């Protein structure tokens, strides 16, 4: 796994250093439109993985780029969520691991640039911002200018650390002059009525009301739930409001969305205004790990129940891999018309090096030490080597059911931040980034628990 990381990094460095991602077939860099004018997403996402794997020379190369070439004075529409989880998360984690000031100062400087996005009537931030001009916008595709649950709900961990490191409460609490920051987001969410206790994915930053009744634990909703339980853990279990929100949300999810297929596979469906769609996205597969993490703290009578639920969901996600020809899982899989845990639409057959399934293996391993999770992780390592490794890096594939697969020519930065880190940790001792001392942000960047 360490060699895979070195290979992914070396090729990025050779062909794409300073661009956001590597295109491993054409051997060039990709910039894309997720990070506005910011560059080097792969560098910042890879820093802590290189450090944890003790790839010292490679870590120094990445650090040098941050010191000399990482420019924050740029413009362009950047995603608040993506910049927070990848850049702020990556810089904070590397600062906490190494104690080196450069990572802290870059994180704080960038954090300041996110704040204007919170200047809305409710304090719910808009989705896009420009680092220099201070302007912000909603996604064009989000109905009625809404903000997305998984985006404004995935800031808490990083913002609390920004407040602590800067000594400036503005990131965490309501500032005296305007409504800012993450505690206010909670207040809005607690105030408004939730259909059957569920959180829809679209919220108006102007009125503070839900815009559409689509609920999902996969894309658009996912990491909001993750950050509730992790906020509680990161506060050393003092943030009981977050724990209650997590417990209540999980109860509603179990009641309304968790289903069992005819073949006995447990899955989490999506909900559209009361109608269930029997589909699980690859993104939703993080939930096995999340429920495992929460299970330990659920109280004796609920603990076993949640351990079982986490194991069942992780098993279903493993099935989505095991039932494909490449042994890698599709972007989404369904449970309808006689199908179980397989994609039914051409457009859902791709795999872009996503981490969520191995993330759940890692948490399940730490919780149970059942060797099957390491075996399943090793199946993924072999499949990545066989189907995704190309001459100059690792690439996503267009169809997990066809061999040899067609490659998408993209080495995503989260492959280095998350997929390879979680695989590595799956085979480490439990005291390497112990879950008693660290929480992982949603991009797998470790942040210390506030003991
Ligand atoms: C990552 O950027 C994060 O894990 C995020 O929460 C969801 N999507 C990708 C990986 O699939």
XYZ file of C-alpha atoms and ligand atoms in Angstrom:
462
model
C 0.000 0.000 0.000
C 2.926 2.235 0.787
C 4.375 1.494 -2.647
C 1.029 2.387 -4.214
C 1.111 5.743 -2.435
C 4.657 6.372 -3.598
C 3.701 5.478 -7.174
C 0.625 7.751 -7.096
C 2.655 10.629 -5.641
C 5.735 10.217 -7.842
C 3.645 10.335 -11.001
C 1.620 13.312 -9.799
C 4.884 15.067 -8.977
C 6.454 14.235 -12.311
C 3.542 15.142 -14.578
C 1.173 17.383 -12.647
C 2.830 19.058 -9.652
C 0.871 22.208 -8.836
C -2.201 21.163 -10.814
C -5.149 19.800 -8.863
C -5.096 16.212 -10.115
C -2.982 13.932 -12.288
C -4.286 12.591 -15.612
C -2.367 9.315 -15.588
C -3.009 8.216 -19.180
C -2.202 11.444 -20.941
C 0.484 12.263 -18.344
C -0.574 15.804 -17.610
C -2.357 17.816 -14.945
C -6.033 18.617 -14.430
C -7.333 21.838 -12.891
C -11.124 21.468 -13.017
C -13.605 23.921 -11.551
C -14.082 22.774 -7.954
C -11.403 24.860 -6.284
C -11.711 28.214 -8.069
C -8.202 29.523 -8.614
C -6.656 27.348 -5.918
C -4.120 24.766 -7.085
C -2.276 21.762 -5.735
C -5.322 19.892 -4.344
C -3.426 16.600 -4.595
C -0.416 18.045 -2.733
C -2.487 19.256 0.203
C -4.670 16.140 0.263
C -1.609 13.861 0.183
C 0.516 15.609 2.848
C -0.663 13.744 5.941
C -0.795 10.357 4.205
C 2.838 10.770 3.107
C 3.744 11.761 6.649
C 1.878 8.887 8.305
C 3.449 6.385 5.893
C 6.863 7.856 6.719
C 7.565 8.680 3.095
C 9.921 11.387 4.310
C 11.442 12.538 1.014
C 8.040 12.738 -0.643
C 6.583 14.603 2.339
C 9.391 17.174 2.057
C 8.620 17.632 -1.653
C 4.974 18.299 -0.829
C 5.872 20.655 2.013
C 8.206 22.599 -0.232
C 5.391 23.165 -2.699
C 3.118 24.474 0.080
C 5.867 26.813 1.314
C 6.918 28.169 -2.058
C 4.068 27.812 -4.518
C 0.703 27.586 -2.721
C -0.999 30.843 -3.659
C -4.131 31.845 -1.741
C -4.562 35.210 -3.420
C -6.628 33.911 -6.282
C -10.115 34.352 -7.645
C -12.696 32.075 -9.241
C -15.682 30.098 -7.942
C -14.494 27.581 -5.367
C -16.662 25.089 -3.473
C -16.744 26.024 0.219
C -17.208 22.367 1.156
C -14.409 20.981 -1.021
C -11.945 23.683 0.013
C -12.801 23.089 3.646
C -12.534 19.298 3.664
C -9.510 18.969 1.377
C -7.412 22.109 1.889
C -8.310 23.287 5.413
C -8.627 19.692 6.649
C -5.344 18.640 5.015
C -3.416 21.645 6.351
C -4.823 21.366 9.874
C -4.112 17.642 10.109
C -0.555 18.107 8.868
C -0.022 20.912 11.355
C -1.247 18.750 14.233
C 0.891 15.795 13.126
C 4.097 17.753 12.537
C 3.766 20.959 14.582
C 5.123 22.913 11.602
C 3.846 26.494 11.535
C 3.530 26.817 7.781
C 0.544 24.452 7.740
C -1.197 26.313 10.542
C -0.698 29.734 9.017
C -1.932 28.618 5.584
C -5.000 26.997 7.171
C -5.853 30.164 9.097
C -5.256 32.427 6.130
C -7.480 30.292 3.914
C -10.096 29.909 6.668
C -10.582 33.698 6.773
C -11.422 33.655 3.090
C -14.352 31.311 3.658
C -16.169 33.607 6.065
C -17.933 36.001 3.645
C -19.986 33.038 2.349
C -21.802 33.059 5.719
C -23.226 36.536 5.180
C -26.762 35.405 4.349
C -30.029 36.250 6.163
C -29.901 32.947 8.068
C -26.134 32.535 8.423
C -26.349 29.325 6.372
C -23.415 29.718 3.974
C -23.689 29.749 0.207
C -21.964 26.898 -1.625
C -19.416 28.794 -3.703
C -17.003 31.581 -2.824
C -14.170 33.494 -4.390
C -11.071 33.506 -2.153
C -10.051 37.065 -2.963
C -13.106 39.063 -3.930
C -15.189 37.828 -0.980
C -18.119 37.129 -3.301
C -20.269 34.010 -2.910
C -22.931 32.164 -4.867
C -25.208 29.120 -4.883
C -24.753 26.226 -7.281
C -26.647 26.870 -10.521
C -28.140 23.368 -10.326
C -29.422 23.611 -6.737
C -33.103 24.500 -6.817
C -34.162 27.983 -5.687
C -30.658 29.032 -4.699
C -30.549 26.433 -1.940
C -27.537 25.324 0.060
C -26.736 21.615 0.445
C -27.002 19.728 3.749
C -23.768 17.759 3.238
C -21.940 20.987 2.403
C -22.968 23.437 5.138
C -23.208 20.489 7.552
C -19.576 19.492 7.006
C -17.665 22.446 8.411
C -17.909 21.942 12.142
C -14.751 19.936 12.876
C -12.420 22.157 10.875
C -14.001 25.438 12.017
C -13.719 24.560 15.683
C -10.020 23.921 15.201
C -9.654 27.180 13.245
C -11.215 29.047 16.171
C -9.006 27.321 18.676
C -5.779 27.870 16.740
C -6.521 31.477 15.841
C -8.052 32.454 19.173
C -10.819 33.995 17.077
C -14.310 32.728 17.986
C -15.750 33.867 14.672
C -15.388 30.443 13.081
C -17.281 28.691 15.822
C -19.711 31.078 17.422
C -22.009 33.894 16.519
C -19.851 36.964 16.155
C -21.059 40.216 17.615
C -21.491 42.053 14.324
C -22.976 39.500 11.978
C -24.240 35.973 11.969
C -21.334 33.735 11.229
C -20.086 30.263 11.592
C -21.022 26.835 12.549
C -22.907 26.957 15.865
C -25.469 29.105 14.126
C -25.997 26.418 11.459
C -26.995 24.039 14.244
C -29.488 26.537 15.613
C -31.203 26.884 12.248
C -31.373 23.106 11.839
C -32.748 22.579 15.324
C -35.408 25.229 14.839
C -36.994 23.925 11.681
C -39.406 21.059 11.417
C -38.051 17.834 10.001
C -40.352 15.560 7.997
C -40.594 12.306 10.027
C -37.424 13.404 11.837
C -35.448 13.272 8.562
C -33.188 16.019 7.196
C -33.867 16.953 3.556
C -30.833 17.802 1.430
C -31.747 21.302 0.192
C -32.217 24.330 2.447
C -32.781 27.972 1.532
C -30.081 30.222 3.033
C -32.545 33.088 2.743
C -35.655 31.704 4.466
C -34.103 28.845 6.418
C -36.743 26.443 5.073
C -36.313 23.150 3.242
C -36.556 23.553 -0.486
C -37.109 19.941 -1.584
C -37.909 16.775 0.297
C -35.064 14.572 -0.931
C -33.328 12.680 1.867
C -30.220 10.604 1.386
C -27.406 9.247 3.477
C -25.370 9.179 0.252
C -24.490 12.204 -1.908
C -25.867 15.603 -0.746
C -26.590 14.367 2.786
C -23.797 11.970 3.828
C -21.151 13.822 5.804
C -23.673 15.979 7.704
C -24.530 12.881 9.779
C -20.854 11.922 10.039
C -19.966 15.338 11.471
C -22.623 15.109 14.194
C -21.142 12.025 15.834
C -17.584 13.215 15.165
C -18.295 16.668 16.670
C -19.353 14.937 19.842
C -16.273 12.713 19.857
C -13.931 15.609 19.039
C -15.335 17.596 21.975
C -14.357 14.693 24.254
C -18.061 13.913 24.531
C -19.009 17.329 25.857
C -21.034 18.458 22.837
C -24.155 16.562 23.848
C -26.316 18.570 21.452
C -24.451 17.000 18.521
C -24.842 13.522 20.024
C -28.575 13.985 20.439
C -28.931 15.245 16.865
C -26.991 12.195 15.662
C -29.016 9.736 17.746
C -32.329 11.222 16.625
C -31.291 11.343 12.965
C -30.070 7.750 13.021
C -33.294 6.603 14.644
C -35.336 8.290 11.889
C -33.062 6.829 9.203
C -33.477 3.354 10.637
C -37.195 3.710 10.900
C -37.804 5.067 7.408
C -34.843 4.249 5.162
C -33.110 1.057 6.321
C -34.470 -1.952 4.407
C -33.642 -5.609 3.857
C -33.601 -7.096 0.351
C -35.242 -10.398 -0.592
C -31.752 -11.908 -0.536
C -31.166 -10.688 3.004
C -28.942 -7.664 2.325
C -29.446 -4.602 4.554
C -29.304 -1.288 2.702
C -30.211 2.378 3.182
C -32.702 3.634 0.606
C -33.225 7.220 -0.518
C -36.456 9.135 0.128
C -38.202 11.533 -2.233
C -41.124 13.250 -0.566
C -42.174 10.023 1.150
C -41.450 7.666 -1.781
C -38.501 5.303 -1.405
C -35.898 4.789 -4.094
C -34.211 1.438 -3.466
C -30.767 2.616 -4.375
C -27.543 3.025 -2.438
C -24.730 5.217 -3.706
C -21.073 4.293 -3.204
C -20.916 7.475 -1.107
C -23.506 6.020 1.309
C -21.132 3.152 2.104
C -19.264 5.373 4.586
C -22.246 4.795 6.892
C -21.086 1.314 7.968
C -18.015 2.985 9.449
C -19.965 5.856 10.962
C -22.450 3.560 12.687
C -19.553 1.399 13.918
C -17.858 4.481 15.367
C -21.065 5.544 17.122
C -21.881 2.018 18.329
C -19.167 2.032 20.955
C -20.880 4.940 22.664
C -24.490 3.895 22.241
C -25.062 2.485 25.703
C -24.989 -1.232 26.512
C -28.482 -2.097 25.310
C -28.106 -0.374 21.893
C -24.448 -1.138 21.278
C -24.856 -4.654 19.873
C -27.729 -3.508 17.722
C -25.572 -0.833 16.067
C -22.557 -3.136 15.731
C -24.830 -5.546 13.846
C -26.333 -2.809 11.682
C -22.870 -1.453 10.799
C -21.669 -4.970 9.950
C -24.715 -5.633 7.747
C -24.335 -2.398 5.787
C -20.599 -2.990 5.357
C -21.366 -6.497 4.140
C -23.832 -5.121 1.573
C -21.212 -2.676 0.304
C -18.723 -5.537 0.073
C -21.300 -7.451 -1.982
C -21.492 -4.535 -4.416
C -17.754 -5.079 -5.002
C -17.843 -8.890 -4.956
C -20.609 -9.038 -7.576
C -18.637 -7.066 -10.166
C -16.134 -8.496 -12.639
C -13.380 -6.155 -11.488
C -14.108 -6.638 -7.744
C -14.524 -2.881 -7.470
C -17.908 -1.354 -6.706
C -20.154 0.804 -8.916
C -21.085 4.425 -8.209
C -24.596 3.294 -7.227
C -26.327 -0.055 -6.818
C -29.966 -0.985 -6.600
C -32.390 -3.348 -5.021
C -35.270 -3.558 -7.458
C -36.621 -5.658 -10.314
C -34.763 -8.722 -9.050
C -31.446 -6.861 -8.793
C -29.417 -6.945 -5.598
C -26.395 -4.750 -4.917
C -25.621 -4.172 -8.603
C -25.871 -1.125 -10.843
C -28.776 -1.314 -13.258
C -28.022 1.853 -15.226
C -25.083 2.342 -17.527
C -24.467 5.738 -15.996
C -23.928 4.234 -12.528
C -21.332 1.589 -13.397
C -18.191 3.639 -12.945
C -15.635 3.607 -10.076
C -13.545 6.733 -9.477
C -11.158 5.403 -6.791
C -13.587 6.297 -4.015
C -12.758 5.429 -0.374
C -16.086 4.842 1.391
C -16.097 1.039 1.327
C -12.526 0.639 2.595
C -13.251 3.378 5.138
C -15.976 1.159 6.606
C -13.635 -1.869 6.531
C -11.143 0.145 8.593
C -13.692 1.127 11.258
C -15.188 -2.376 11.363
C -11.720 -3.863 11.763
C -10.895 -1.574 14.667
C -14.241 -2.317 16.290
C -14.351 -6.113 15.858
C -10.903 -7.351 14.730
C -12.722 -9.801 12.510
C -10.050 -10.822 9.933
C -12.569 -10.752 7.106
C -12.255 -6.950 6.952
C -8.543 -7.214 6.228
C -9.265 -9.909 3.638
C -11.829 -7.654 1.986
C -9.392 -4.738 2.071
C -6.745 -6.887 0.404
C -9.237 -7.823 -2.353
C -9.530 -4.089 -3.046
C -5.742 -3.650 -3.119
C -5.459 -6.452 -5.684
C -8.304 -5.065 -7.797
C -6.787 -1.562 -7.773
C -3.435 -2.959 -8.857
C -5.005 -5.048 -11.600
C -7.559 -2.636 -13.027
C -6.684 0.910 -11.974
C -2.883 1.019 -12.071
C -1.712 2.384 -15.405
C 1.715 3.420 -16.613
C 1.733 6.795 -14.865
C -0.492 6.495 -11.799
C -3.905 5.153 -10.825
C -7.040 5.827 -12.834
C -10.761 5.448 -12.257
C -12.630 3.029 -14.523
C -15.798 3.496 -16.547
C -17.513 0.159 -15.963
C -16.821 -2.179 -13.056
C -18.605 -5.003 -14.879
C -16.309 -5.078 -17.885
C -12.736 -6.329 -18.189
C -10.336 -5.099 -19.234
C -11.876 -1.813 -18.108
C -11.788 1.518 -19.874
C -9.952 4.135 -17.812
C -11.254 7.623 -17.071
C -7.765 9.177 -17.026
C -8.165 10.752 -13.579
C -6.288 10.149 -10.333
C -8.570 11.826 -7.799
C -6.897 13.602 -4.898
C -9.071 11.682 -2.410
C -7.381 8.468 -3.588
C -4.205 9.689 -1.853
C -5.983 11.403 1.048
C -8.471 8.672 1.845
C -8.483 5.399 -0.091
C -4.801 4.638 0.411
C -4.767 6.027 3.966
C -7.699 3.903 5.113
C -6.227 0.819 3.424
C -2.911 1.458 5.172
C -4.580 1.959 8.571
C -6.573 -1.252 8.084
C -3.272 -3.129 8.299
C -1.703 -1.019 11.078
C -1.884 -1.526 14.819
C -4.808 0.246 16.477
C -2.524 2.782 18.142
C -1.534 4.331 14.811
C -3.890 7.318 14.851
C -5.898 5.788 17.659
C -9.613 6.487 17.503
C -9.361 7.449 21.176
C -7.292 10.488 20.232
C -8.226 11.425 16.655
C -11.292 11.920 14.503
C -10.949 11.815 10.739
C -12.594 14.600 8.816
C -14.658 13.499 5.826
C -11.550 13.591 3.615
C -9.699 11.307 6.099
C -7.590 14.098 7.552
C -7.021 13.354 11.270
C -7.916 16.070 13.777
C -7.112 15.707 17.478
C -9.776 15.072 20.082
C -9.949 17.928 22.548
C -9.018 15.987 25.729
C -14.454 12.836 -0.655
O -14.081 14.089 -1.118
C -15.095 12.913 0.698
O -15.064 11.657 1.298
C -16.513 13.420 0.658
O -17.137 13.371 1.923
C -17.321 12.595 -0.311
N -16.688 12.397 -1.574
C -15.288 12.164 -1.705
C -14.837 10.754 -1.908
O -15.682 9.896 -2.529
